[in-house]
CSV table of C-alpha atoms in Angstrom, one decimal:
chain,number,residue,atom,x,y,z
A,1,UNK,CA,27.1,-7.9,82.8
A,2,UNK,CA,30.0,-5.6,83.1
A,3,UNK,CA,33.3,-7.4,83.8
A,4,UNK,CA,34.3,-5.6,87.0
A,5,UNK,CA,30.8,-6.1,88.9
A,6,UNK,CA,31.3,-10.0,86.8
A,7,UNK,CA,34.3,-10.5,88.9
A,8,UNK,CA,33.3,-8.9,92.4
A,9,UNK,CA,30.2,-11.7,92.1
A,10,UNK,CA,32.1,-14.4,91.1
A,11,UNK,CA,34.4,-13.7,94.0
A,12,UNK,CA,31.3,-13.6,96.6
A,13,UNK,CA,32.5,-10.1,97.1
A,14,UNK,CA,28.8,-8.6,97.0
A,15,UNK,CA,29.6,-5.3,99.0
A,16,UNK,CA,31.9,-4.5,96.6
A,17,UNK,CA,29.4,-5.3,93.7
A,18,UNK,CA,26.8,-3.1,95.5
A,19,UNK,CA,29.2,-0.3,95.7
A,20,UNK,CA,30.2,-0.7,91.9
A,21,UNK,CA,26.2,-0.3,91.1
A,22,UNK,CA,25.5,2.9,93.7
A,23,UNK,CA,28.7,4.4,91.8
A,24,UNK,CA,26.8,3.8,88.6
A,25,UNK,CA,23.6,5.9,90.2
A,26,UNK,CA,26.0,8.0,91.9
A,27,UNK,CA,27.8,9.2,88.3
A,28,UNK,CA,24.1,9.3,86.1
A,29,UNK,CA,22.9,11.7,88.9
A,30,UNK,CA,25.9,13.8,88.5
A,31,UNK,CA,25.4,13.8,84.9
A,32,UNK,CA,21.6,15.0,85.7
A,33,UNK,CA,22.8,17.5,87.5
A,34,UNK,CA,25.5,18.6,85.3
A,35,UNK,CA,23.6,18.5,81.8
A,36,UNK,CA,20.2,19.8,83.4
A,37,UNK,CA,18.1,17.8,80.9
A,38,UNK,CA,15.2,19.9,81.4
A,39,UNK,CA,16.7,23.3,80.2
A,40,UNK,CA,17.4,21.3,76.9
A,41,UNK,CA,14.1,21.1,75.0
A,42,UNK,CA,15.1,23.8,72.6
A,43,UNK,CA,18.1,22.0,71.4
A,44,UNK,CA,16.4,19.0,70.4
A,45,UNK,CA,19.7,17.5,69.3
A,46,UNK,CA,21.4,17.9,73.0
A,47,UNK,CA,18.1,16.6,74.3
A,48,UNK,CA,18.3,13.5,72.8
A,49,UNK,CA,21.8,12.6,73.6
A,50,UNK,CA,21.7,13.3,76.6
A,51,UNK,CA,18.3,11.5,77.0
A,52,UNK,CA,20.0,8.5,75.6
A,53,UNK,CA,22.8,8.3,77.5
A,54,UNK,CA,20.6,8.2,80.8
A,55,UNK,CA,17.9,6.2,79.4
A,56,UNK,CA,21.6,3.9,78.8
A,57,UNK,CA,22.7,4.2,82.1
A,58,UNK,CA,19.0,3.4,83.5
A,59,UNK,CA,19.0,0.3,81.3
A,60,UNK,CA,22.3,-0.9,82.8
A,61,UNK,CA,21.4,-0.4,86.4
A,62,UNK,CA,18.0,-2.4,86.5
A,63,UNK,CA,20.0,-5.3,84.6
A,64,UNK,CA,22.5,-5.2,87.6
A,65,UNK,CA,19.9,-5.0,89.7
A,66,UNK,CA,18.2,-7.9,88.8
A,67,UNK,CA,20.7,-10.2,91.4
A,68,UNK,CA,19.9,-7.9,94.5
A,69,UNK,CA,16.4,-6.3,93.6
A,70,UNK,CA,14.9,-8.9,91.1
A,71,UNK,CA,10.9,-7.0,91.7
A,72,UNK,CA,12.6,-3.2,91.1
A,73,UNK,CA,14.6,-4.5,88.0
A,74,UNK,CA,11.4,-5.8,86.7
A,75,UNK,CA,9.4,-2.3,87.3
A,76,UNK,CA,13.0,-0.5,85.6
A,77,UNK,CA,12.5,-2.6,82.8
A,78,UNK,CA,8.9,-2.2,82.3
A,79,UNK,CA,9.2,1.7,83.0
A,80,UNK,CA,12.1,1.7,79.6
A,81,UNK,CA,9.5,-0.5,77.8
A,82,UNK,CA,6.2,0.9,77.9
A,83,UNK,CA,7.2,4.7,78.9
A,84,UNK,CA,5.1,4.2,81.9
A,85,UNK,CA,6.3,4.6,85.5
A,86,UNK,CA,5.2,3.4,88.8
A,87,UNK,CA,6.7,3.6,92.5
A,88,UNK,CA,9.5,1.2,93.0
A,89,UNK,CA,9.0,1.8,96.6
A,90,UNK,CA,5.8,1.3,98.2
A,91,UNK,CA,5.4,4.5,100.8
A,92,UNK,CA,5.2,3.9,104.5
């Protein structure tokens, strides 16, 4: 687990952890956003990097998320294992 969310549990300061991991989602969706994965398939080099890099920051999230959201950190971690996705939310 990454040392500054380490310390913000260990200090029962669990707001602050939650903010630390929404910053996390916050910064991988500007990166989306910025580097436009999609318009990347004909650079296959690009595409992978920045594949791996979110495919990274995805990985790290639903770890962190295992303390809050154990059942969505489970379906993250199945999604990166399998390549097969499935609503974390159910719909209302």
């Amino acid at each position: 687990m990454p040392e500054a969310l380490t310390l913000f549990l260990e200090d029962y300061r669990i707001t602050e952890g939650l903010e630390w991991i929404w910053e996390r989602i916050g910064e991988a969706n500007k990166y989306i956003d910025t580097e436009k994965p999609w318009t990347l398939a004909p650079d296959e080099e690009q595409f992978q990097r920045v594949m791996l890099k979110l495919l990274s920051d995805i990985a790290l999230i639903g770890f962190v998320l295992t303390s809050f959201l154990p059942e969505t950190a489970e379906k993250i971690k199945g999604a990166l294992q399998t390549g097969k996705t499935e609503p974390l939310f159910q719909r209302l």
